[in-house]
mmCIF file of C-alpha atoms in Angstrom:
data_model
loop_
_atom_site.group_PDB
_atom_site.id
_atom_site.type_symbol
_atom_site.label_atom_id
_atom_site.label_comp_id
_atom_site.label_asym_id
_atom_site.label_seq_id
_atom_site.Cartn_x
_atom_site.Cartn_y
_atom_site.Cartn_z
ATOM 1 C CA ILE A 1 9.949 7.693 20.896
ATOM 2 C CA PHE A 2 7.656 9.465 23.330
ATOM 3 C CA ALA A 3 8.686 11.361 26.451
ATOM 4 C CA ASP A 4 5.102 11.440 27.740
ATOM 5 C CA ARG A 5 3.472 8.025 28.022
ATOM 6 C CA ALA A 6 -0.009 9.597 28.194
ATOM 7 C CA LYS A 7 0.543 11.128 24.749
ATOM 8 C CA LEU A 8 1.783 7.785 23.487
ATOM 9 C CA MET A 9 -1.342 5.999 24.709
ATOM 10 C CA LYS A 10 -3.606 8.531 22.997
ATOM 11 C CA ILE A 11 -1.852 7.998 19.678
ATOM 12 C CA LEU A 12 -1.909 4.226 20.085
ATOM 13 C CA ALA A 13 -5.648 4.397 20.765
ATOM 14 C CA ARG A 14 -6.117 6.537 17.644
ATOM 15 C CA PHE A 15 -4.604 3.806 15.504
ATOM 16 C CA GLU A 16 -6.111 0.850 17.373
ATOM 17 C CA ILE A 17 -2.695 -0.376 18.573
ATOM 18 C CA GLY A 18 -2.449 -2.090 21.931
ATOM 19 C CA ASP A 19 -0.090 -1.029 24.720
ATOM 20 C CA GLU A 20 1.893 -4.234 24.278
ATOM 21 C CA ALA A 21 2.856 -3.133 20.753
ATOM 22 C CA ALA A 22 4.707 -0.042 21.954
ATOM 23 C CA PRO A 23 8.476 -0.007 22.438
ATOM 24 C CA GLU A 24 9.811 1.027 25.823
ATOM 25 C CA VAL A 25 9.480 4.756 26.431
ATOM 26 C CA VAL A 26 12.652 6.755 26.842
ATOM 27 C CA ALA A 27 12.104 9.514 29.394
ATOM 28 C CA ASP A 28 13.826 12.440 27.741
ATOM 29 C CA ASP A 29 13.015 15.242 25.334
ATOM 30 C CA ILE A 30 13.710 13.335 22.101
ATOM 31 C CA TRP A 31 10.080 13.265 20.999
ATOM 32 C CA ALA A 32 9.456 16.981 21.510
ATOM 33 C CA GLU A 33 12.741 17.801 19.826
ATOM 34 C CA ALA A 34 11.960 15.512 16.885
ATOM 35 C CA VAL A 35 8.510 17.017 16.368
ATOM 36 C CA SER A 36 9.765 20.593 16.470
ATOM 37 C CA ALA A 37 12.512 19.763 13.987
ATOM 38 C CA GLY A 38 10.208 17.690 11.770
ATOM 39 C CA ARG A 39 12.444 14.636 12.000
ATOM 40 C CA GLY A 40 13.201 11.498 13.969
ATOM 41 C CA PRO A 41 15.862 11.221 16.689
ATOM 42 C CA ARG A 42 19.513 11.789 15.808
ATOM 43 C CA PRO A 43 21.866 8.809 15.374
ATOM 44 C CA GLY A 44 22.750 7.446 18.791
ATOM 45 C CA GLU A 45 19.728 8.966 20.541
ATOM 46 C CA ALA A 46 17.587 5.896 19.857
ATOM 47 C CA SER A 47 20.129 3.334 20.978
ATOM 48 C CA ALA A 48 18.209 2.585 24.180
ATOM 49 C CA VAL A 49 15.139 1.726 22.137
ATOM 50 C CA GLU A 50 17.013 -0.237 19.481
ATOM 51 C CA VAL A 51 17.988 -2.873 22.041
ATOM 52 C CA LYS A 52 14.376 -3.354 23.127
ATOM 53 C CA SER A 53 12.584 -2.685 19.843
ATOM 54 C CA LYS A 54 12.107 -6.360 19.038
ATOM 55 C CA ALA A 55 9.393 -6.358 21.712
ATOM 56 C CA ASN A 56 6.862 -5.331 19.062
ATOM 57 C CA PRO A 57 4.449 -7.379 16.909
ATOM 58 C CA THR A 58 6.854 -7.594 13.956
ATOM 59 C CA GLY A 59 9.765 -9.071 15.903
ATOM 60 C CA LEU A 60 12.059 -6.772 13.901
ATOM 61 C CA VAL A 61 14.481 -4.037 14.948
ATOM 62 C CA PHE A 62 13.476 -0.413 14.472
ATOM 63 C CA TYR A 63 15.825 2.602 14.663
ATOM 64 C CA ASP A 64 18.863 0.702 13.377
ATOM 65 C CA ALA A 65 21.736 2.574 11.696
ATOM 66 C CA PHE A 66 20.265 2.230 8.183
ATOM 67 C CA HIS A 67 16.862 3.508 9.291
ATOM 68 C CA GLU A 68 18.422 6.452 11.126
ATOM 69 C CA ASP A 69 20.587 7.383 8.140
ATOM 70 C CA VAL A 70 17.548 7.423 5.849
ATOM 71 C CA LYS A 71 15.661 9.675 8.270
ATOM 72 C CA GLU A 72 18.659 11.998 8.480
ATOM 73 C CA LEU A 73 18.720 12.088 4.680
ATOM 74 C CA VAL A 74 15.052 13.083 4.605
ATOM 75 C CA THR A 75 15.616 15.781 7.252
ATOM 76 C CA SER A 76 18.505 17.204 5.232
ATOM 77 C CA HIS A 77 16.346 17.237 2.101
ATOM 78 C CA TYR A 78 13.563 19.080 3.938
ATOM 79 C CA GLN A 79 16.007 21.727 5.144
ATOM 80 C CA LYS A 80 17.350 22.283 1.628
ATOM 81 C CA SER A 81 14.022 22.267 -0.222
ATOM 82 C CA GLY A 82 11.905 24.027 2.399
ATOM 83 C CA CYS A 83 9.010 21.705 1.531
ATOM 84 C CA LYS A 84 8.061 18.789 3.770
ATOM 85 C CA LYS A 85 5.010 17.355 2.036
ATOM 86 C CA MET A 86 3.513 17.656 -1.459
ATOM 87 C CA LYS A 87 5.294 20.037 -3.824
ATOM 88 C CA THR A 88 3.298 23.144 -4.724
ATOM 89 C CA TRP A 89 3.159 22.447 -8.455
ATOM 90 C CA VAL A 90 1.943 18.896 -7.823
ATOM 91 C CA GLY A 91 -0.724 20.239 -5.454
ATOM 92 C CA CYS A 92 -1.935 22.675 -8.125
ATOM 93 C CA PHE A 93 -2.020 19.860 -10.666
ATOM 94 C CA MET A 94 -4.096 17.757 -8.244
ATOM 95 C CA VAL A 95 -6.641 20.583 -7.904
ATOM 96 C CA LEU A 96 -6.952 20.703 -11.703
ATOM 97 C CA LEU A 97 -7.367 16.923 -11.796
ATOM 98 C CA VAL A 98 -10.156 17.051 -9.209
ATOM 99 C CA CYS A 99 -11.997 19.599 -11.375
ATOM 100 C CA ALA A 100 -11.377 17.459 -14.459
ATOM 101 C CA GLU A 101 -12.631 14.349 -12.655
ATOM 102 C CA VAL A 102 -15.900 16.064 -11.707
ATOM 103 C CA TYR A 103 -16.447 17.230 -15.291
ATOM 104 C CA VAL A 104 -15.553 13.829 -16.785
ATOM 105 C CA ALA A 105 -17.876 12.095 -14.286
ATOM 106 C CA TYR A 106 -20.681 14.373 -15.499
ATOM 107 C CA MET A 107 -19.859 13.523 -19.127
ATOM 108 C CA PHE A 108 -19.760 9.840 -18.202
ATOM 109 C CA LEU A 109 -23.287 10.012 -16.781
ATOM 110 C CA LYS A 110 -24.390 11.826 -19.955
ATOM 111 C CA GLY A 111 -23.167 8.905 -22.075
ATOM 112 C CA SER A 112 -19.766 10.091 -23.358
ATOM 113 C CA THR A 113 -17.637 7.258 -24.762
ATOM 114 C CA ILE A 114 -14.267 8.931 -24.197
ATOM 115 C CA ALA A 115 -15.244 9.454 -20.550
ATOM 116 C CA VAL A 116 -15.229 5.670 -20.098
ATOM 117 C CA PHE A 117 -11.443 5.784 -20.588
ATOM 118 C CA LEU A 118 -10.713 9.204 -19.059
ATOM 119 C CA LEU A 119 -12.632 8.652 -15.817
ATOM 120 C CA PRO A 120 -10.555 5.723 -14.486
ATOM 121 C CA THR A 121 -7.283 7.197 -15.805
ATOM 122 C CA ILE A 122 -7.760 10.569 -14.115
ATOM 123 C CA GLY A 123 -9.088 8.680 -11.117
ATOM 124 C CA TRP A 124 -5.877 6.663 -10.996
ATOM 125 C CA LEU A 125 -3.740 9.831 -10.997
ATOM 126 C CA LEU A 126 -5.767 11.167 -8.080
ATOM 127 C CA CYS A 127 -5.677 7.818 -6.312
ATOM 128 C CA SER A 128 -1.909 7.340 -6.540
ATOM 129 C CA ASN A 129 -0.820 10.936 -5.936
ATOM 130 C CA LEU A 130 -3.526 12.336 -3.660
ATOM 131 C CA ALA A 131 -5.507 9.575 -1.915
ATOM 132 C CA HIS A 132 -2.487 7.384 -1.277
ATOM 133 C CA ASP A 133 -0.408 10.301 0.015
ATOM 134 C CA GLY A 134 -3.311 11.517 2.137
ATOM 135 C CA SER A 135 -3.712 8.106 3.741
ATOM 136 C CA HIS A 136 -0.033 8.305 4.770
ATOM 137 C CA PHE A 137 -0.430 11.890 6.096
ATOM 138 C CA ALA A 138 1.955 13.031 3.353
ATOM 139 C CA VAL A 139 -0.060 15.672 1.462
ATOM 140 C CA SER A 140 0.023 18.400 4.086
ATOM 141 C CA GLU A 141 1.049 19.133 7.659
ATOM 142 C CA ARG A 142 -2.634 19.890 8.340
ATOM 143 C CA PRO A 143 -4.512 16.698 9.326
ATOM 144 C CA TRP A 144 -7.853 17.781 7.850
ATOM 145 C CA ILE A 145 -6.275 18.238 4.410
ATOM 146 C CA ASN A 146 -4.804 14.732 4.570
ATOM 147 C CA MET A 147 -8.199 13.385 5.603
ATOM 148 C CA LEU A 148 -9.936 15.051 2.642
ATOM 149 C CA ALA A 149 -7.194 13.913 0.266
ATOM 150 C CA SER A 150 -7.586 10.286 1.378
ATOM 151 C CA TYR A 151 -11.112 10.290 -0.086
ATOM 152 C CA ALA A 152 -9.815 11.034 -3.602
ATOM 153 C CA GLY A 153 -9.668 7.287 -4.314
ATOM 154 C CA MET A 154 -13.454 7.016 -4.104
ATOM 155 C CA PRO A 155 -15.601 5.710 -5.670
ATOM 156 C CA LEU A 156 -13.467 3.919 -8.264
ATOM 157 C CA PHE A 157 -10.480 2.576 -6.325
ATOM 158 C CA PHE A 158 -10.752 2.166 -2.558
ATOM 159 C CA ASN A 159 -12.634 3.411 0.485
ATOM 160 C CA ALA A 160 -10.480 5.458 2.852
ATOM 161 C CA THR A 161 -11.352 3.715 6.133
ATOM 162 C CA CYS A 162 -10.865 0.155 4.898
ATOM 163 C CA TRP A 163 -7.686 1.273 3.128
ATOM 164 C CA HIS A 164 -6.292 2.529 6.422
ATOM 165 C CA ILE A 165 -6.444 -0.814 8.206
ATOM 166 C CA GLN A 166 -5.523 -2.832 5.104
ATOM 167 C CA HIS A 167 -2.723 -0.774 3.613
ATOM 168 C CA VAL A 168 -1.425 1.880 5.998
ATOM 169 C CA VAL A 169 -1.342 -0.463 8.996
ATOM 170 C CA GLN A 170 -1.125 -4.106 7.947
ATOM 171 C CA HIS A 171 0.707 -3.892 4.625
ATOM 172 C CA HIS A 172 3.266 -1.307 5.707
ATOM 173 C CA ILE A 173 4.065 -2.944 9.036
ATOM 174 C CA TYR A 174 4.059 -6.599 7.940
ATOM 175 C CA THR A 175 5.129 -6.305 4.292
ATOM 176 C CA ASN A 176 5.143 -9.783 2.699
ATOM 177 C CA ASP A 177 4.858 -11.407 6.124
ATOM 178 C CA GLU A 178 1.974 -13.701 7.050
ATOM 179 C CA ASN A 179 0.042 -10.793 8.630
ATOM 180 C CA ASP A 180 0.149 -8.744 5.409
ATOM 181 C CA VAL A 181 -3.472 -8.873 4.239
ATOM 182 C CA ASP A 182 -2.442 -7.971 0.685
ATOM 183 C CA LEU A 183 -1.190 -11.551 0.279
ATOM 184 C CA TYR A 184 -4.725 -12.940 0.471
ATOM 185 C CA HIS A 185 -6.876 -10.700 -1.749
ATOM 186 C CA PHE A 186 -7.146 -13.152 -4.644
ATOM 187 C CA LEU A 187 -8.140 -16.152 -2.529
ATOM 188 C CA PRO A 188 -9.618 -18.672 -3.130
ATOM 189 C CA VAL A 189 -8.956 -18.297 -6.888
ATOM 190 C CA CYS A 190 -5.233 -17.465 -6.761
ATOM 191 C CA ARG A 191 -2.576 -17.531 -4.070
ATOM 192 C CA THR A 192 0.198 -14.938 -4.005
ATOM 193 C CA SER A 193 2.452 -16.372 -1.301
ATOM 194 C CA ARG A 194 3.499 -19.721 0.123
ATOM 195 C CA PHE A 195 1.779 -18.847 3.386
ATOM 196 C CA THR A 196 -1.268 -20.218 1.559
ATOM 197 C CA LYS A 197 -0.944 -23.963 1.057
ATOM 198 C CA TRP A 198 -1.202 -25.289 -2.477
ATOM 199 C CA ALA A 199 -4.569 -26.724 -3.551
ATOM 200 C CA SER A 200 -5.784 -28.152 -6.840
ATOM 201 C CA GLN A 201 -7.650 -24.982 -7.891
ATOM 202 C CA TYR A 202 -4.353 -23.087 -7.988
ATOM 203 C CA HIS A 203 -3.004 -25.287 -10.775
ATOM 204 C CA PHE A 204 -4.500 -22.969 -13.409
ATOM 205 C CA GLN A 205 -4.123 -19.703 -11.512
ATOM 206 C CA TRP A 206 -1.684 -18.418 -14.142
ATOM 207 C CA LEU A 207 -4.773 -18.267 -16.391
ATOM 208 C CA ALA A 208 -7.428 -17.488 -13.765
ATOM 209 C CA ILE A 209 -5.560 -14.368 -12.654
ATOM 210 C CA PHE A 210 -6.575 -12.599 -15.889
ATOM 211 C CA PHE A 211 -10.248 -13.169 -15.043
ATOM 212 C CA VAL A 212 -9.740 -11.905 -11.484
ATOM 213 C CA LEU A 213 -7.770 -8.735 -12.291
ATOM 214 C CA PRO A 214 -10.712 -6.741 -13.787
ATOM 215 C CA THR A 215 -12.588 -7.139 -10.489
ATOM 216 C CA SER A 216 -9.799 -5.808 -8.252
ATOM 217 C CA VAL A 217 -10.987 -2.289 -7.444
ATOM 218 C CA GLY A 218 -14.606 -3.426 -7.282
ATOM 219 C CA HIS A 219 -13.450 -5.922 -4.688
ATOM 220 C CA LEU A 220 -11.773 -3.168 -2.633
ATOM 221 C CA SER A 221 -14.691 -0.748 -2.985
ATOM 222 C CA TYR A 222 -17.607 -3.100 -2.289
ATOM 223 C CA ILE A 223 -16.687 -6.627 -1.165
ATOM 224 C CA VAL A 224 -14.130 -5.644 1.492
ATOM 225 C CA PRO A 225 -16.359 -3.143 3.377
ATOM 226 C CA LEU A 226 -19.360 -5.481 3.134
ATOM 227 C CA ASP A 227 -17.340 -8.375 4.536
ATOM 228 C CA LEU A 228 -16.024 -6.242 7.393
ATOM 229 C CA LEU A 229 -19.418 -4.787 8.288
ATOM 230 C CA THR A 230 -21.240 -8.140 8.165
ATOM 231 C CA LYS A 231 -18.392 -10.183 9.742
ATOM 232 C CA GLN A 232 -18.619 -12.568 6.808
ATOM 233 C CA VAL A 233 -16.637 -15.809 7.105
ATOM 234 C CA ASP A 234 -15.379 -17.163 3.773
ATOM 235 C CA LEU A 235 -16.881 -20.599 3.162
ATOM 236 C CA ILE A 236 -13.721 -21.873 1.446
ATOM 237 C CA THR A 237 -10.913 -20.345 3.498
ATOM 238 C CA GLY A 238 -12.877 -20.416 6.756
ATOM 239 C CA LYS A 239 -11.517 -16.983 7.740
ATOM 240 C CA ARG A 240 -12.953 -13.506 8.188
ATOM 241 C CA ARG A 241 -11.802 -10.659 5.993
ATOM 242 C CA TYR A 242 -8.579 -9.160 7.414
ATOM 243 C CA SER A 243 -8.544 -11.593 10.323
ATOM 244 C CA GLU A 244 -4.783 -10.972 10.468
ATOM 245 C CA CYS A 245 -5.434 -7.495 11.939
ATOM 246 C CA GLN A 246 -5.184 -6.853 15.659
ATOM 247 C CA ASN A 247 -8.293 -5.385 17.326
ATOM 248 C CA LEU A 248 -10.265 -5.718 14.087
ATOM 249 C CA GLU A 249 -13.703 -5.914 15.718
ATOM 250 C CA ASP A 250 -13.028 -2.778 17.742
ATOM 251 C CA PHE A 251 -11.834 -0.925 14.635
ATOM 252 C CA VAL A 252 -14.941 -1.893 12.642
ATOM 253 C CA ALA A 253 -17.308 -1.085 15.525
ATOM 254 C CA ARG A 254 -15.883 2.414 15.931
ATOM 255 C CA ASN A 255 -15.800 3.134 12.194
ATOM 256 C CA SER A 256 -18.912 1.287 10.986
ATOM 257 C CA LEU A 257 -20.910 4.434 10.123
ATOM 258 C CA GLN A 258 -18.003 5.900 8.190
ATOM 259 C CA MET A 259 -17.445 2.617 6.342
ATOM 260 C CA ALA A 260 -21.151 2.377 5.494
ATOM 261 C CA ALA A 261 -21.172 5.961 4.191
ATOM 262 C CA GLU A 262 -18.128 5.304 1.995
ATOM 263 C CA LEU A 263 -19.721 2.128 0.654
ATOM 264 C CA SER A 264 -22.937 4.044 -0.077
ATOM 265 C CA SER A 265 -21.089 6.691 -2.101
ATOM 266 C CA GLY A 266 -19.915 4.032 -4.550
ATOM 267 C CA LEU A 267 -23.380 2.498 -4.757
ATOM 268 C CA ILE A 268 -24.937 5.922 -5.383
ATOM 269 C CA PHE A 269 -22.576 6.548 -8.305
ATOM 270 C CA PHE A 270 -23.383 3.077 -9.648
ATOM 271 C CA PHE A 271 -27.170 3.624 -9.453
ATOM 272 C CA PHE A 272 -26.933 7.108 -10.949
ATOM 273 C CA ASN A 273 -25.185 5.606 -13.965
ATOM 274 C CA VAL A 274 -27.831 2.888 -14.329
ATOM 275 C CA TYR A 275 -30.579 5.520 -13.965
ATOM 276 C CA PHE A 276 -29.183 7.725 -16.745
ATOM 277 C CA GLN A 277 -27.975 4.974 -19.106
ATOM 278 C CA GLY A 278 -30.449 2.174 -18.505
ATOM 279 C CA TYR A 279 -29.780 -1.153 -16.837
ATOM 280 C CA GLY A 280 -27.886 -2.956 -19.620
ATOM 281 C CA GLU A 281 -25.842 -0.023 -20.902
ATOM 282 C CA GLY A 282 -25.206 1.248 -17.380
ATOM 283 C CA LEU A 283 -23.819 -2.104 -16.236
ATOM 284 C CA ARG A 284 -21.649 -2.408 -19.340
ATOM 285 C CA ARG A 285 -20.150 1.056 -18.869
ATOM 286 C CA MET A 286 -19.511 0.519 -15.166
ATOM 287 C CA PHE A 287 -17.829 -2.816 -15.870
ATOM 288 C CA MET A 288 -15.541 -1.153 -18.431
ATOM 289 C CA VAL A 289 -14.637 1.675 -16.041
ATOM 290 C CA TYR A 290 -13.860 -0.687 -13.169
ATOM 291 C CA SER A 291 -11.867 -2.953 -15.487
ATOM 292 C CA ILE A 292 -9.672 -0.077 -16.702
ATOM 293 C CA ALA A 293 -9.255 1.197 -13.139
ATOM 294 C CA SER A 294 -8.286 -2.312 -12.022
ATOM 295 C CA PHE A 295 -5.773 -2.543 -14.858
ATOM 296 C CA TRP A 296 -3.968 0.619 -13.726
ATOM 297 C CA PHE A 297 -4.137 -0.389 -10.080
ATOM 298 C CA ILE A 298 -2.857 -3.954 -10.499
ATOM 299 C CA VAL A 299 -0.164 -3.313 -13.125
ATOM 300 C CA ILE A 300 1.425 -0.489 -11.140
ATOM 301 C CA THR A 301 1.059 -1.869 -7.607
ATOM 302 C CA GLN A 302 1.369 -5.657 -7.649
ATOM 303 C CA GLY A 303 4.788 -5.885 -9.290
ATOM 304 C CA ALA A 304 6.311 -3.999 -6.365
ATOM 305 C CA HIS A 305 6.063 -6.785 -3.772
ATOM 306 C CA LEU A 306 4.514 -9.908 -5.286
ATOM 307 C CA GLN A 307 7.646 -11.272 -6.926
ATOM 308 C CA GLN A 308 9.752 -14.270 -6.000
ATOM 309 C CA GLU A 309 12.806 -12.199 -5.088
ATOM 310 C CA CYS A 310 10.701 -10.102 -2.680
ATOM 311 C CA MET A 311 9.551 -13.041 -0.558
ATOM 312 C CA VAL A 312 12.025 -12.570 2.280
ATOM 313 C CA GLY A 313 11.479 -15.106 5.058
ATOM 314 C CA LYS A 314 11.855 -14.449 8.782
ATOM 315 C CA GLU A 315 14.867 -16.716 8.845
ATOM 316 C CA ASP A 316 16.721 -14.420 6.439
ATOM 317 C CA LYS A 317 19.258 -11.819 7.517
ATOM 318 C CA TYR A 318 16.941 -8.809 7.411
ATOM 319 C CA GLN A 319 16.146 -8.403 11.112
ATOM 320 C CA SER A 320 15.956 -4.647 10.583
ATOM 321 C CA TRP A 321 12.449 -3.435 9.719
ATOM 322 C CA ALA A 322 13.803 -0.757 7.370
ATOM 323 C CA LYS A 323 16.141 -3.165 5.559
ATOM 324 C CA ARG A 324 13.298 -5.627 5.176
ATOM 325 C CA GLN A 325 11.119 -2.917 3.594
ATOM 326 C CA SER A 326 13.775 -2.392 0.944
ATOM 327 C CA ALA A 327 14.360 -6.123 0.437
ATOM 328 C CA THR A 328 10.655 -6.793 -0.170
ATOM 329 C CA SER A 329 10.219 -4.106 -2.849
ATOM 330 C CA VAL A 330 11.057 -3.709 -6.540
ATOM 331 C CA ASN A 331 11.572 -0.315 -8.202
ATOM 332 C CA PHE A 332 11.484 0.776 -11.836
ATOM 333 C CA ARG A 333 12.599 3.957 -13.617
ATOM 334 C CA PRO A 334 13.267 5.953 -10.411
ATOM 335 C CA ASP A 335 14.842 8.721 -12.518
ATOM 336 C CA SER A 336 11.704 9.404 -14.571
ATOM 337 C CA TYR A 337 9.464 12.366 -13.684
ATOM 338 C CA PHE A 338 6.744 10.937 -15.911
ATOM 339 C CA TRP A 339 6.623 7.627 -14.033
ATOM 340 C CA GLN A 340 6.951 9.416 -10.710
ATOM 341 C CA LEU A 341 3.787 11.404 -11.473
ATOM 342 C CA PHE A 342 1.842 8.660 -13.236
ATOM 343 C CA THR A 343 2.493 6.135 -10.462
ATOM 344 C CA GLY A 344 2.454 8.509 -7.506
ATOM 345 C CA ALA A 345 6.102 7.473 -6.947
ATOM 346 C CA LEU A 346 5.038 3.843 -6.538
ATOM 347 C CA ASN A 347 7.899 3.133 -8.934
ATOM 348 C CA MET A 348 10.136 3.809 -5.888
ATOM 349 C CA GLN A 349 8.423 1.463 -3.456
ATOM 350 C CA SER A 350 11.470 0.581 -1.367
ATOM 351 C CA LEU A 351 12.070 4.211 -0.395
ATOM 352 C CA HIS A 352 8.357 4.847 0.119
ATOM 353 C CA HIS A 353 8.134 1.873 2.469
ATOM 354 C CA VAL A 354 11.051 3.041 4.614
ATOM 355 C CA VAL A 355 9.660 6.606 4.949
ATOM 356 C CA PRO A 356 5.938 6.342 4.065
ATOM 357 C CA CYS A 357 5.040 9.763 5.514
ATOM 358 C CA VAL A 358 7.242 11.573 2.967
ATOM 359 C CA GLY A 359 5.290 13.104 0.075
ATOM 360 C CA SER A 360 5.530 11.082 -3.130
ATOM 361 C CA SER A 361 6.624 14.146 -5.120
ATOM 362 C CA GLN A 362 9.738 14.390 -2.903
ATOM 363 C CA LEU A 363 10.980 10.837 -3.445
ATOM 364 C CA ILE A 364 12.573 11.331 -6.865
ATOM 365 C CA ASP A 365 14.914 13.957 -5.354
ATOM 366 C CA ILE A 366 15.843 11.746 -2.393
ATOM 367 C CA TYR A 367 16.256 8.454 -4.267
ATOM 368 C CA PRO A 368 19.858 8.903 -5.608
ATOM 369 C CA GLU A 369 21.241 9.482 -2.099
ATOM 370 C CA TYR A 370 19.014 6.722 -0.724
ATOM 371 C CA LYS A 371 20.604 4.400 -3.262
ATOM 372 C CA GLU A 372 24.036 5.338 -1.908
ATOM 373 C CA LEU A 373 22.877 4.583 1.637
ATOM 374 C CA CYS A 374 21.670 1.146 0.542
ATOM 375 C CA THR A 375 25.125 0.431 -0.879
ATOM 376 C CA LYS A 376 26.784 1.720 2.296
ATOM 377 C CA HIS A 377 24.699 -0.548 4.562
ATOM 378 C CA GLY A 378 24.708 -3.576 2.252
ATOM 379 C CA VAL A 379 20.972 -3.368 1.574
ATOM 380 C CA PRO A 380 19.958 -4.842 -1.805
ATOM 381 C CA LEU A 381 18.066 -2.352 -3.969
ATOM 382 C CA LYS A 382 16.016 -4.186 -6.576
ATOM 383 C CA GLU A 383 15.448 -2.302 -9.816
ATOM 384 C CA VAL A 384 14.065 -3.212 -13.230
ATOM 385 C CA LYS A 385 14.208 -1.181 -16.421
ATOM 386 C CA SER A 386 10.544 -0.897 -17.390
ATOM 387 C CA LEU A 387 6.927 -1.222 -16.272
ATOM 388 C CA LEU A 388 6.584 -4.285 -18.515
ATOM 389 C CA GLU A 389 9.445 -6.078 -16.774
ATOM 390 C CA PHE A 390 8.007 -4.936 -13.444
ATOM 391 C CA PHE A 391 4.609 -6.526 -14.170
ATOM 392 C CA LYS A 392 6.138 -9.622 -15.758
ATOM 393 C CA GLY A 393 7.781 -10.343 -12.416
ATOM 394 C CA PHE A 394 4.330 -10.455 -10.801
ATOM 395 C CA LEU A 395 2.926 -12.781 -13.482
ATOM 396 C CA GLY A 396 5.988 -15.017 -13.195
ATOM 397 C CA TRP A 397 5.435 -15.351 -9.446
ATOM 398 C CA ILE A 398 1.764 -16.248 -9.988
ATOM 399 C CA ARG A 399 2.831 -18.931 -12.459
ATOM 400 C CA GLU A 400 5.456 -20.247 -10.025
ATOM 401 C CA LEU A 401 2.846 -20.592 -7.269
ATOM 402 C CA ALA A 402 0.585 -22.596 -9.589
ATOM 403 C CA HIS A 403 2.880 -25.574 -8.993
ATOM 404 C CA ASN A 404 2.751 -27.850 -5.978
ATOM 405 C CA GLU A 405 5.988 -27.338 -4.025
ATOM 406 C CA ASP A 406 6.212 -31.021 -3.066
ATOM 407 C CA GLU A 407 5.896 -32.151 -6.690
ATOM 408 C CA ALA A 408 8.438 -29.554 -7.792
ATOM 409 C CA GLN A 409 10.939 -30.795 -5.214
ATOM 410 C CA GLN A 410 10.419 -34.406 -6.321
ATOM 411 C CA ARG A 411 10.999 -33.472 -9.962
ATOM 412 C CA GLN A 412 14.146 -31.596 -8.980
ATOM 413 C CA LEU A 413 15.467 -34.613 -7.058
ATOM 414 C CA GLN A 414 14.754 -36.935 -9.996
ATOM 415 C CA HIS A 415 16.489 -34.530 -12.364
ATOM 416 C CA GLU A 416 19.569 -34.382 -10.123
ATOM 417 C CA ARG A 417 19.575 -38.184 -9.733
ATOM 418 C CA TYR A 418 19.684 -38.815 -13.474
#
């Protein structure tokens, strides 16, 4: 909520959001008060906006009672802990990991075998804890630190600028809705939602997915920025990359140099490896590194939303944006400090999606009370016991989508008839 519409317009312009996407502005001091206190408005203060908040691109209600209670919970936690972003010990560990990553990258270029496995694993820890948090402005209260942190996912996982429009904007606003670009990354080989109509090539996607997975981070690092910069139209789908985004051309035009520089950094690392190791050996080592990186990325991220029970339609009861974020996410082992650190708290996706600007290292402390709030407001909190069960849910959904819905319905009718 913004008391000064001029300030609101500047922030909307910063994130390429049109004026029509903004809720009505309440002319009082809520925004200034919220910023100074490091929190959102108090319960009841946002009631004027709640009535009108469906006039946004999602068609969902913001600032409902559940959302406000979660924000109050976060504010209370901040006041008790005295830390609003990344915990100090996690920050120190990240600095050590950055140093380790530089050394391991050097050993990788020198031909070390163990570096083939260490480089993507350390890279994943930096990606999930530092780059991901930085992209959500959750590492520090200083913007330049968040900006630097967001580059920690390069060159093995994702480029910061493309990640912003893909993940921070589209995925977090339209989670599992038709404008969520994460639902279309595996096209035209595999579909991950019923927004994509069934076609014959999807019949064997339960098998094809294992050939696609090793290419995942290479796709994010190279194919996505190239498609955006060249305005490539897919010959099979007939659509441009991230065509679901609003003001995409304007975003790319204003960030083209930055996107090109990020793309070049990955290519430079690739060519350095080929230069030191030779063409054949260099390609083999790079393929292994990107395959391991893709394994960590896919196993830990895709089970969170791409499961049958997370496909919540617009016709369902979750008209609250915050409730929908919880309903479209699966969590595993939220009590484990090991999994919190290894996944960057992506094992607590429902909480992360409701308050994405909260540092991942804080979520494990907030989660027990968040769970109580979900019970209080009747919000389903989906949990599984292990990473294996978490990933099996994703594979099960891929297998389910391999079938033609019309044929499945006919078989069901025949079964019921006899």
